[in-house]
XYZ file of C-alpha atoms in Angstrom:
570
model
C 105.817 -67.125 -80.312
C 108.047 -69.166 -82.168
C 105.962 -72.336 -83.076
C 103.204 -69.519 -83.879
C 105.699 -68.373 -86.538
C 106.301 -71.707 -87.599
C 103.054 -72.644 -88.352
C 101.644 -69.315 -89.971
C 104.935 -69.904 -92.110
C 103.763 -74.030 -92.600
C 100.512 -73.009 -93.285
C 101.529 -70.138 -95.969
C 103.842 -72.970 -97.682
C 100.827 -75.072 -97.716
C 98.348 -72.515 -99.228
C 101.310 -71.678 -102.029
C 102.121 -75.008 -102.745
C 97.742 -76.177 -103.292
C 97.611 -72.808 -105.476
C 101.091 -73.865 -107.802
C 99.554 -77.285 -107.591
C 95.984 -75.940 -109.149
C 97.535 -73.530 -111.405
C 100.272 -76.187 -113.302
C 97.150 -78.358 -113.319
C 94.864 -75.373 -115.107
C 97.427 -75.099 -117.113
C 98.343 -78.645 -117.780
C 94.669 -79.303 -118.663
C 94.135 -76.348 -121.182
C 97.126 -77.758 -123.087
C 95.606 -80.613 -123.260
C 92.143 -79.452 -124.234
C 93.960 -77.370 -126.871
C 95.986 -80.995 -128.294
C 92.465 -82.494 -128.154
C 90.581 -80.410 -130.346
C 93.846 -79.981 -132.902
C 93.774 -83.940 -133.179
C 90.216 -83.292 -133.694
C 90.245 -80.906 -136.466
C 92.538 -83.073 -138.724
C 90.639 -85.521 -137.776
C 87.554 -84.445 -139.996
C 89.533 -82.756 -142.333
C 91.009 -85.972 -143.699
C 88.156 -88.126 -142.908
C 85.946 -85.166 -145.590
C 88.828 -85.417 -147.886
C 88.879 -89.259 -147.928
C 84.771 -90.091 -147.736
C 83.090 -86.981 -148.682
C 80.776 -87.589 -151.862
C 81.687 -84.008 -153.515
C 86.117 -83.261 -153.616
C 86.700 -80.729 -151.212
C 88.772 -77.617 -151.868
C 90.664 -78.014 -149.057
C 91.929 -74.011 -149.266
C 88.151 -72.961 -149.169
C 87.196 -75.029 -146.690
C 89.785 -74.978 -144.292
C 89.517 -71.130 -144.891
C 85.959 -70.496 -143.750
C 86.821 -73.165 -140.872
C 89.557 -70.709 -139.512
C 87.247 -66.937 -140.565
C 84.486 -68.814 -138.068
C 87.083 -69.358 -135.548
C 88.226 -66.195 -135.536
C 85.153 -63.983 -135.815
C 84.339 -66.056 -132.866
C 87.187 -64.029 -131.280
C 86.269 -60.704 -132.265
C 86.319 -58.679 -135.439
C 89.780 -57.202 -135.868
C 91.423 -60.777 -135.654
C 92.099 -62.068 -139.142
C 93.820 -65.025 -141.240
C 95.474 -63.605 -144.527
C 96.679 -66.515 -146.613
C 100.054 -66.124 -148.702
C 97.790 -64.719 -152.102
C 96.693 -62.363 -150.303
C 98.284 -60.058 -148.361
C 97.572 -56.248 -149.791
C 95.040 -56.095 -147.360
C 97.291 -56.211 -144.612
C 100.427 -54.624 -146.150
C 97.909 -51.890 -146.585
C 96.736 -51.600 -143.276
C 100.191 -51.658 -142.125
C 101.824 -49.251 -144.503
C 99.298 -47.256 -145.581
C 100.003 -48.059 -149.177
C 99.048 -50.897 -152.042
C 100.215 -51.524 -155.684
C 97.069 -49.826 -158.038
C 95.917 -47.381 -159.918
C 94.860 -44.961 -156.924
C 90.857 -44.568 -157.300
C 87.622 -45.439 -155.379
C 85.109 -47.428 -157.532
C 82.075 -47.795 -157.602
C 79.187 -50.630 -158.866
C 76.501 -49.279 -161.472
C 73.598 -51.897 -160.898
C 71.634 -49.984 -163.688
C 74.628 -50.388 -166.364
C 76.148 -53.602 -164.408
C 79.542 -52.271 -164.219
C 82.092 -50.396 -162.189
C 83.130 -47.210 -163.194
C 85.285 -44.620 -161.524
C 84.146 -42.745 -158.643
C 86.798 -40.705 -157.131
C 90.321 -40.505 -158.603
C 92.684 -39.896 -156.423
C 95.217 -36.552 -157.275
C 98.700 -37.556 -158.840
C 98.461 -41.367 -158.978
C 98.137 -43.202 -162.304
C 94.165 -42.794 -162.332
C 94.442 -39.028 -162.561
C 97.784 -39.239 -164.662
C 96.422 -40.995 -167.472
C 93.282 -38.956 -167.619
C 90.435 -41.051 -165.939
C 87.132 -39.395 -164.976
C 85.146 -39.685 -162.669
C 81.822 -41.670 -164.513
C 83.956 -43.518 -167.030
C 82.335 -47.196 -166.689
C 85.082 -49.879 -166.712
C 84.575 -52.346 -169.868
C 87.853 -54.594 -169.677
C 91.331 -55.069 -168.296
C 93.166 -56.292 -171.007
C 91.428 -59.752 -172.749
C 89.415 -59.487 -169.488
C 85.644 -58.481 -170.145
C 84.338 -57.055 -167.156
C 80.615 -57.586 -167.342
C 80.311 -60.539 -164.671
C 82.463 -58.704 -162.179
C 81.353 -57.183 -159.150
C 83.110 -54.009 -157.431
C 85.464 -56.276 -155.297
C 86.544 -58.262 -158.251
C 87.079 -55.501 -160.425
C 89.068 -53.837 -157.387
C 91.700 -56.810 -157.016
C 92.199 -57.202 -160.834
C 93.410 -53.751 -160.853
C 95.419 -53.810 -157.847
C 98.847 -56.053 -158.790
C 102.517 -55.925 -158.225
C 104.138 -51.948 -158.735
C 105.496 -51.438 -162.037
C 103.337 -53.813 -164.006
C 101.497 -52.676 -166.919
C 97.787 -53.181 -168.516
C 95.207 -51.874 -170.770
C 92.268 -50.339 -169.420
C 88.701 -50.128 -172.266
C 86.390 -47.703 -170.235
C 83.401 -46.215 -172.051
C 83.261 -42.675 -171.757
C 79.803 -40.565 -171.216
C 79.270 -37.977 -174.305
C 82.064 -39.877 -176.349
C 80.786 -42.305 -179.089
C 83.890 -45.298 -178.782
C 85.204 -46.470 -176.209
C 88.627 -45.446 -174.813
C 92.197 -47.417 -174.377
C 94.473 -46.444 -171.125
C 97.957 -47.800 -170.692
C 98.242 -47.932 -167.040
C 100.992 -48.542 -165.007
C 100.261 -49.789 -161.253
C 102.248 -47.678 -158.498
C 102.389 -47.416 -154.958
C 99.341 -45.981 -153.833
C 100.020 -44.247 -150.861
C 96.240 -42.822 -148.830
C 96.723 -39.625 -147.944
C 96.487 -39.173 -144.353
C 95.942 -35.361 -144.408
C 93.488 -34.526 -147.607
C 93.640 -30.847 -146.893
C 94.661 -28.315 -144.053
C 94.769 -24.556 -144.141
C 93.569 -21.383 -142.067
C 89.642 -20.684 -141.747
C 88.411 -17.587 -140.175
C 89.546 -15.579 -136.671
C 92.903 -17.303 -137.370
C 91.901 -20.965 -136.694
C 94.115 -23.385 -138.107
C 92.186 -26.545 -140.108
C 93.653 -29.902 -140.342
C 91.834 -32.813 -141.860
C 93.189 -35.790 -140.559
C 91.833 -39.230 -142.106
C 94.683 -42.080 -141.056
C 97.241 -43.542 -139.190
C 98.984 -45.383 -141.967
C 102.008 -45.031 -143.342
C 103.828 -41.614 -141.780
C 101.085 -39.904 -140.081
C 103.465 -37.891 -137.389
C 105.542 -36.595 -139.867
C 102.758 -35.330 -142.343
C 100.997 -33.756 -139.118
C 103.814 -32.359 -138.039
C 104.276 -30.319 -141.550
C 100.634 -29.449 -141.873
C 101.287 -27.589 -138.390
C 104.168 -26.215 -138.914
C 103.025 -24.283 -142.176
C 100.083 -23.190 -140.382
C 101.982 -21.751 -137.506
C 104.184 -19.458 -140.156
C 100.987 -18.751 -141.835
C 99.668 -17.187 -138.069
C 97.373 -19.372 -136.977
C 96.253 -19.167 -132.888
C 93.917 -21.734 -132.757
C 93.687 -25.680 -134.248
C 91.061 -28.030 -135.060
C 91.988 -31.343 -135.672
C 89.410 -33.330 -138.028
C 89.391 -37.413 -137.010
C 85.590 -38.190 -137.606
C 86.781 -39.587 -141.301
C 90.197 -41.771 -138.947
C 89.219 -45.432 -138.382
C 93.093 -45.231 -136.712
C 96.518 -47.117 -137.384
C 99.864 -47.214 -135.616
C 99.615 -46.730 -131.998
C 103.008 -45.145 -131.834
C 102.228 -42.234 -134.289
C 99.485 -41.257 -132.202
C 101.751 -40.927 -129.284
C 104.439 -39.014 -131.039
C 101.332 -36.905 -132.261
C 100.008 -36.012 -128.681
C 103.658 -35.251 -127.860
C 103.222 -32.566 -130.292
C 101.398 -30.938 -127.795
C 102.279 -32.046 -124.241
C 105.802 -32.312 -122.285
C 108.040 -34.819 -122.529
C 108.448 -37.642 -119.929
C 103.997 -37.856 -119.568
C 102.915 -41.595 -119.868
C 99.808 -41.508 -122.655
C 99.240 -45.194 -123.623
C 99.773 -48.434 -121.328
C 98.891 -51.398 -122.920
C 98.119 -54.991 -120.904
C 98.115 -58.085 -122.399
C 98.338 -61.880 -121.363
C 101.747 -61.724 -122.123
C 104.627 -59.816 -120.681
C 105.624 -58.676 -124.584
C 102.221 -57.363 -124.896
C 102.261 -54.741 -122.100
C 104.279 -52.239 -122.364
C 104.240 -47.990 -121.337
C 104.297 -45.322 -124.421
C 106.009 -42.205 -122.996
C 106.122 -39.117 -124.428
C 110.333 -38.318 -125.541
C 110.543 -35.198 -127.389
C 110.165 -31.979 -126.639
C 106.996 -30.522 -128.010
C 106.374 -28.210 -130.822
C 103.594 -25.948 -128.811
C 102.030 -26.666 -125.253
C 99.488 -23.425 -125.332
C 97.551 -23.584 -128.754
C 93.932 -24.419 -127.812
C 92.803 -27.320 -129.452
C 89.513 -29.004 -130.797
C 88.948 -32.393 -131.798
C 86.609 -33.576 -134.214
C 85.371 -36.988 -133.628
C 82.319 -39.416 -134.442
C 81.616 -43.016 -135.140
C 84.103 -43.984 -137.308
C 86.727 -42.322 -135.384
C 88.417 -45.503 -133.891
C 91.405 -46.915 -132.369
C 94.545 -44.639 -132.726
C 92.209 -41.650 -133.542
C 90.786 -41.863 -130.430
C 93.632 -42.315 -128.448
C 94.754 -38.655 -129.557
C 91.052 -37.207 -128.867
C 91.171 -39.170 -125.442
C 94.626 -38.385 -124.537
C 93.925 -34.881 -124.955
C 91.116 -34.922 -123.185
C 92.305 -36.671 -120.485
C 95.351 -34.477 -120.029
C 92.677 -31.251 -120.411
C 94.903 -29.916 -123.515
C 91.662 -29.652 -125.794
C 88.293 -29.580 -126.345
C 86.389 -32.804 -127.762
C 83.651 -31.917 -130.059
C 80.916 -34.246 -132.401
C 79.575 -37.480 -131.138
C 79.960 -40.607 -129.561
C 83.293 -42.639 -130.682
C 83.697 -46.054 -131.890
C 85.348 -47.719 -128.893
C 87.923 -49.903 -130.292
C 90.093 -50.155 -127.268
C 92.160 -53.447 -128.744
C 95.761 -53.703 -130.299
C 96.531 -55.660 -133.166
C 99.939 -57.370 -133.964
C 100.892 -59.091 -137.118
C 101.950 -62.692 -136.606
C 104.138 -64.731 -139.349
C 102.277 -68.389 -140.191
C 103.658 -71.167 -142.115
C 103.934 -70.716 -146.345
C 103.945 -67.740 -146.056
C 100.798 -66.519 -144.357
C 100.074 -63.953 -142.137
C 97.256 -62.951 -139.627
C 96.540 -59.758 -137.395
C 96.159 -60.804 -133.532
C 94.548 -58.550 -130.450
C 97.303 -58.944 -128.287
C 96.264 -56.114 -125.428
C 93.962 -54.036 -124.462
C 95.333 -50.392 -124.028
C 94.266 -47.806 -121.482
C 94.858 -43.636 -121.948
C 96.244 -41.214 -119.396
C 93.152 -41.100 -116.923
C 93.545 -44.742 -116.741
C 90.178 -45.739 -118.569
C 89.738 -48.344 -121.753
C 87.766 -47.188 -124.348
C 86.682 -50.737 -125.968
C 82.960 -50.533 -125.880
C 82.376 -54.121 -126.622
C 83.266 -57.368 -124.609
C 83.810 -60.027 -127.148
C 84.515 -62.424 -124.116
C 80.883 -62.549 -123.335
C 78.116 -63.439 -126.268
C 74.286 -64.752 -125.317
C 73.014 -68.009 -126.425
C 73.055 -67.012 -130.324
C 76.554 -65.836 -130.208
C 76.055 -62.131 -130.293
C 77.789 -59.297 -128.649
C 76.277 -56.784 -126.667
C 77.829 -52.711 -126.024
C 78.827 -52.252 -122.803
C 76.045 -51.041 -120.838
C 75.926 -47.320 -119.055
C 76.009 -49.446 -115.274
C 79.291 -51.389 -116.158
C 80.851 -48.198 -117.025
C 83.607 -46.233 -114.129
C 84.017 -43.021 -113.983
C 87.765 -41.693 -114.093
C 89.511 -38.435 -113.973
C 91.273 -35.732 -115.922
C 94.343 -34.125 -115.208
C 92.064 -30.927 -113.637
C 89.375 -33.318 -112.223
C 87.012 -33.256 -115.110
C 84.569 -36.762 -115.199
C 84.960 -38.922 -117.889
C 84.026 -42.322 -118.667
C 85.576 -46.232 -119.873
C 83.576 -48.684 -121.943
C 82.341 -46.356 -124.155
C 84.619 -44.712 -126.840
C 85.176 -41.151 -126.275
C 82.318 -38.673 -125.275
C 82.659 -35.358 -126.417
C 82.755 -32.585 -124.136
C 80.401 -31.208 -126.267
C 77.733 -33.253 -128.357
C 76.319 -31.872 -131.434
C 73.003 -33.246 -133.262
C 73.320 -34.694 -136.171
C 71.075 -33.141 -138.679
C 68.725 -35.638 -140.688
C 69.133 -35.748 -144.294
C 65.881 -35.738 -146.109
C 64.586 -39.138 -147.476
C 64.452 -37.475 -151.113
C 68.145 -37.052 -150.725
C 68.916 -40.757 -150.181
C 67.025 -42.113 -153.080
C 68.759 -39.113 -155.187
C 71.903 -40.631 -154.041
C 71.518 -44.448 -154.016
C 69.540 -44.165 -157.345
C 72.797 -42.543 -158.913
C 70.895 -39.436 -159.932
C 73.253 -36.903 -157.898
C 76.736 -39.132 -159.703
C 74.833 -39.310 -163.012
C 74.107 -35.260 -163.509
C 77.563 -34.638 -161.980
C 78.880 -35.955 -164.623
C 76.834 -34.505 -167.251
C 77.267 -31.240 -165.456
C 81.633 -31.838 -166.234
C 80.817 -32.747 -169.520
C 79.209 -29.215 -170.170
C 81.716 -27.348 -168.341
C 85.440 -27.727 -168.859
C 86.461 -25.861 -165.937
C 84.627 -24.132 -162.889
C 85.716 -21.285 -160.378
C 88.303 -22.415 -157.553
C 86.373 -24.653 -154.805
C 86.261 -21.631 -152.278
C 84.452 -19.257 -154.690
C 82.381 -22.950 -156.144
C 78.187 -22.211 -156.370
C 76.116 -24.199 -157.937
C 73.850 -20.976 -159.579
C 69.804 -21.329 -159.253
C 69.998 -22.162 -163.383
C 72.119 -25.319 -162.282
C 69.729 -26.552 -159.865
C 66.607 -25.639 -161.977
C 68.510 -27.614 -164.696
C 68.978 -30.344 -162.277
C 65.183 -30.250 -161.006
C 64.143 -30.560 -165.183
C 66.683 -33.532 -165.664
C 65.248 -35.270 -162.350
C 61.422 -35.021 -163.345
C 63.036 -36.389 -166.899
C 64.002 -39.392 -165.302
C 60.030 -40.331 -163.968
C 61.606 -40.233 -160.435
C 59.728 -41.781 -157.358
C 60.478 -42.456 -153.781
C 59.187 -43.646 -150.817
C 57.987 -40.708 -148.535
C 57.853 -42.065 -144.999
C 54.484 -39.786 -144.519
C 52.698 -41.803 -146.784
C 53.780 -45.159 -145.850
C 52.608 -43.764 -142.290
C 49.370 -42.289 -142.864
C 48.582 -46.031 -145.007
C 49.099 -47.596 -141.659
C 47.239 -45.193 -140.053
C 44.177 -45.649 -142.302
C 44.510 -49.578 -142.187
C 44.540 -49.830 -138.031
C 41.607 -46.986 -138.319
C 39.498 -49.029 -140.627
C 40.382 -52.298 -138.364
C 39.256 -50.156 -135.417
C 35.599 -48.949 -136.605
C 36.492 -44.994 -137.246
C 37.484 -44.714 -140.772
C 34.009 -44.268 -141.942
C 33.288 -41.000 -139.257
C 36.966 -39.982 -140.173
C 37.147 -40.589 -144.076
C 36.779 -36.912 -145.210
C 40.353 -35.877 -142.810
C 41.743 -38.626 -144.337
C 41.090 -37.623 -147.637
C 42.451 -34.076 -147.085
C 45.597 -35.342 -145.191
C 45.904 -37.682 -148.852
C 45.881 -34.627 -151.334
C 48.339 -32.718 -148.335
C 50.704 -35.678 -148.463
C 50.278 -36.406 -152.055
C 53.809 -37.061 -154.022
C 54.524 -33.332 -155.042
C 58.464 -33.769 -156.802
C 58.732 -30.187 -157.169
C 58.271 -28.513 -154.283
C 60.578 -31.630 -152.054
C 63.210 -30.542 -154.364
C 62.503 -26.500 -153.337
C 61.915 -27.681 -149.880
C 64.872 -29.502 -149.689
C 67.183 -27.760 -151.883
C 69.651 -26.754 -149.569
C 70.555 -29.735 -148.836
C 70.510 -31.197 -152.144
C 72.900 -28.462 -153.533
C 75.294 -28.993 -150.926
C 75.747 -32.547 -151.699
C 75.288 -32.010 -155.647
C 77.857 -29.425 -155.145
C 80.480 -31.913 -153.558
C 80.065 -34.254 -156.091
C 80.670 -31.789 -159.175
C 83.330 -30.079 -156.984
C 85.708 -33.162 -156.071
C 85.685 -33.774 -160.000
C 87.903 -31.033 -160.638
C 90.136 -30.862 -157.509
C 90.150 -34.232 -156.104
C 89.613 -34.450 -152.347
C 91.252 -31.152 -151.383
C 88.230 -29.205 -153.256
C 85.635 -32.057 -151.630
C 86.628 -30.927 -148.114
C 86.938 -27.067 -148.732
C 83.256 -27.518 -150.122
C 81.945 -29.385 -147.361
C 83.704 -26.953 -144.779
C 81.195 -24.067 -146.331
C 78.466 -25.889 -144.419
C 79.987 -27.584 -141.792
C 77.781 -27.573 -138.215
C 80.425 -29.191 -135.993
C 83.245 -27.451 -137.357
C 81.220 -23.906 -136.972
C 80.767 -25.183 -133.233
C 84.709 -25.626 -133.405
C 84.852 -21.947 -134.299
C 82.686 -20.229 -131.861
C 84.315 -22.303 -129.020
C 88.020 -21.186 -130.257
C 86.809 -17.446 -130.987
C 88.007 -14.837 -127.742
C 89.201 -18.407 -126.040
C 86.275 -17.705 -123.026
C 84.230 -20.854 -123.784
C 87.199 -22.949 -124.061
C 88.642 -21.820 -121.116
C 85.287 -22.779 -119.352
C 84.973 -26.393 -120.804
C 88.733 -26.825 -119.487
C 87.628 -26.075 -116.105
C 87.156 -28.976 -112.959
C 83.016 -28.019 -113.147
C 82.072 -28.541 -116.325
C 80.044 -31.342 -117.601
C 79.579 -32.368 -121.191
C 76.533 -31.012 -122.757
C 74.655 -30.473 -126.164
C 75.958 -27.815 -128.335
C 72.345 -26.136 -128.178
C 73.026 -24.911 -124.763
C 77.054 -23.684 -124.642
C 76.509 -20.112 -125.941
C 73.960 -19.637 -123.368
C 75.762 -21.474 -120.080
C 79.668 -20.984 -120.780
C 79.115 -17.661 -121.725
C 77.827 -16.394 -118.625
C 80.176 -18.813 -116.494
């Protein structure tokens, strides 16, 4: 019995010793590999510096050397040299030095001009408009600029000054602003307030800067206004700072309940976020908004949620960034943002839909396919899924904008009679009681014909293809007289697409006029008028019978088409 012992315990130093043996030498040969390919790297650096027939920049070249490298990684890993780091400080704080508007590139005019200025920063202050086309920051002419040149020349250090020549639409000369650059601070709640049957409305666009504490107020007010309901709005939140979310879901759930663990190759990297506060309200039922561009810390509140069953996730399909980011200090003062961990929600699942550790032969990544994916638990039992973002509990369609109403908007035409339409009225009824009137839109129909608009109807470009493969085929003669009347049916016909389609047209001609005269807060209480996912949100809140049924260990996500009919009766 004893010499058994003393082998097995022989044997078991044997085994540990080959596997220490195998693992210093893994290691021992990757930091080797690694020294290689640095001595390398200089290597052809200074022998292209030295030999090369053209002089090298060595900051541009070196610079798309280490973007390749990197993108080879995955997307959200990236080198920020010591010029310029607003891109990071504003990822990080939420906040850059500017003038606080989104511009936009007129290919027509071949200049920027303002888009959307942004309520109570400098833009707005000094009396910008929307449509005012930028001509020149101070002795700078802006004619050979593109959007993302214009954009950094008026970004700069807060507190600086310079002169902004814009030309004006309806006003002969051009116009001088003295602008000083502040701290531009996104907002990460645009707009909340109280919509119908006591439902409480919070749009919620970021996790930058102090997200739990402007949450936090937004709910409060609404409680003291009576709300008994909340929908929370993330389809706009491409996410932030992991621990805001958490203090966020702890909002709503006890303290001591473990939402995020995150696992990386290092021990630093993994760590447990527990909830520590007592929360503000553990019974208020709650929707979530969410769709494609709701990523990363947005979706750890919609998934953390919905894994504890303490609301109801509503829209589409997620992003599926399950990754975390850290900033890492470089030499001369450099910076870059490094996935350090993957993290995991309260059911135990990952939502990172791609794997950037596996690319074919060209180098591309693939989404992580339905047969990969493992099914994990809620709290209650409910089914949900990893690899995939966050599926809603309940999926609504997306509705199809017409094809008329892209060209109206990538042409400019919608942006262009906005801003006609401001110049002809100098003020407008508040954004709840906002309608564009049937004279506005017939005005709008007269100034589109007036522009000799065309566009590509799909029906047309179809029925063309049709003819060609019919012709190629032997049966256009025998079928030339349907063809014919299918023509004159499908023939370009301006003014009835723009009755057809006029409800739709409206509603986004509407939200452009609206958002000129009260910013972003007036954009959203617009779009909320005709709003399909948050009237789903709604009806699922209303008498609290639907919500109680998607909250219960049977149900299984569906399309919105069919809840009325099978909750209902449940």
């Amino acid at each position: 019995m004893k010499n058994g012992i003393k082998k097995l315990v022989i044997s078991l130093s044997v085994v540990v010793g080959i596997a220490v043996f195998f693992s210093f030498r893994a290691e021992k040969d990757h930091n080797f590999e690694v020294a290689k390919n640095l001595d390398i790297f200089n290597s052809i650096v200074k022998e292209l510096d030295m030999f090369y027939v053209d002089t090298i920049d060595p900051n541009v070249t070196i610079r798309r050397a280490i973007d390749a490298m990197l993108y080879s990684l995955d997307p959200h890993t990236s080198y920020y040299p010591a010029d310029d780091q607003s891109e990071l400080e504003q990822m990080i704080k939420g906040s850059y030095g500017g003038i606080g508007s989104i511009i936009s590139y007129d290919p027509k005019n071949k200049y920027s001009v303002i888009a959307e200025p942004y309520e109570g920063m400098p833009a707005a202050e000094v009396g910008l408009k929307v449509g005012d086309i930028l001509l020149q920051i101070d002795d700078t002419v802006l004619s050979d600029k593109d959007n993302q040149q214009v954009s950094e020349m008026l970004r700069g250090e807060i507190g600086t000054n310079f002169v902004l020549k814009v030309k004006r639409p309806g006003v002969e000369k051009p116009l001088d602003f003295t602008i000083t650059r502040k701290s531009i601070q996104l907002p990460t709640i645009p707009y909340y307030g109280v919509l119908k049957d006591k439902v409480g409305y919070i749009e919620f666009v970021s996790f930058s800067g102090t997200p739990a504490a402007d949450f936090k107020k937004a709910f409060v007010d609404l409680k003291n206004q009576g709300i008994e309901s909340l929908i929370i709005d993330l389809r706009s939140n491409g996410g932030g700072l992991l621990d805001e979310a958490v203090e966020i879901v702890n909002y709503f759930v006890p303290k001591g309940d473990t939402i995020v663990t995150t696992k990386g190759k290092i021990k630093q990297a993994s760590n447990t976020y527990v909830t520590k506060n007592q929360p503000l309200d553990t019974e208020i039922p709650i929707v979530l908004l969410v769709g494609g561009s709701t990523a990363s810390a947005a979706e750890i509140l919609a998934g953390s949620l919905q894994d504890l069953d303490r609301g109801v996730v509503i829209g589409n399909k997620t992003f599926g960034k399950g990754l975390v980011q850290i900033p890492r200090a470089l030499p001369y003062g450099a910076n870059m943002k490094l996935t350090s961990a993957k993290y995991y929600i309260p059911s135990g699942r990952c939502v990172q839909a791609i794997d950037y550790s596996h690319r074919d032969a060209d180098g591309k990544v693939e989404r992580i396919p339905d047969s990969l994916m493992t099914v994990f638990h809620t709290s209650i039992g409910r089914e949900v899924k990893d690899g995939a973002g966050i599926m809603p509990d309940i999926e609504v369609k997306q509705d199809k904008l017409p094809n008329i109403l892209f060209y109206l908007v990538t042409e400019n035409h919608i942006f262009n009679y906005a801003t006609d339409y401001c110049l002809k009225h100098k003020k407008i009824a508040p954004a709840k009681d906002f309608a564009l009137s049937e004279a506005d839109y017939q005005e709008f129909k007269e100034y589109i014909k007036g522009k000799d608009f065309k566009y590509d109807q799909q029906s047309e470009k179809v029925l063309s293809s049709l003819k060609e493969i019919a012709e190629f085929e032997g049966y256009l003669e025998e079928s030339k007289s349907e063809f014919e009347a299918l023509e004159k049916k499908l023939s370009h016909n301006i003014d009835k697409d723009l009755d057809y389609f006029s409800k739709d047209i409206k509603h986004i001609l509407s939200l452009e006029i609206v958002k000129r005269y009260y910013f972003q807060k007036g954009s959203t209480i617009e779009r909320l008028k005709q709003d399909k996912e948050v009237d789903e949100a709604v009806g699922i809140l209303k008498g609290n019978t639907i919500y109680k049924n998607i909250l219960s260990p049977a149900f299984k996500p569906m399309l919105s088409d069919s809840i009325s009919v099978k909750l209902t009766k449940s």
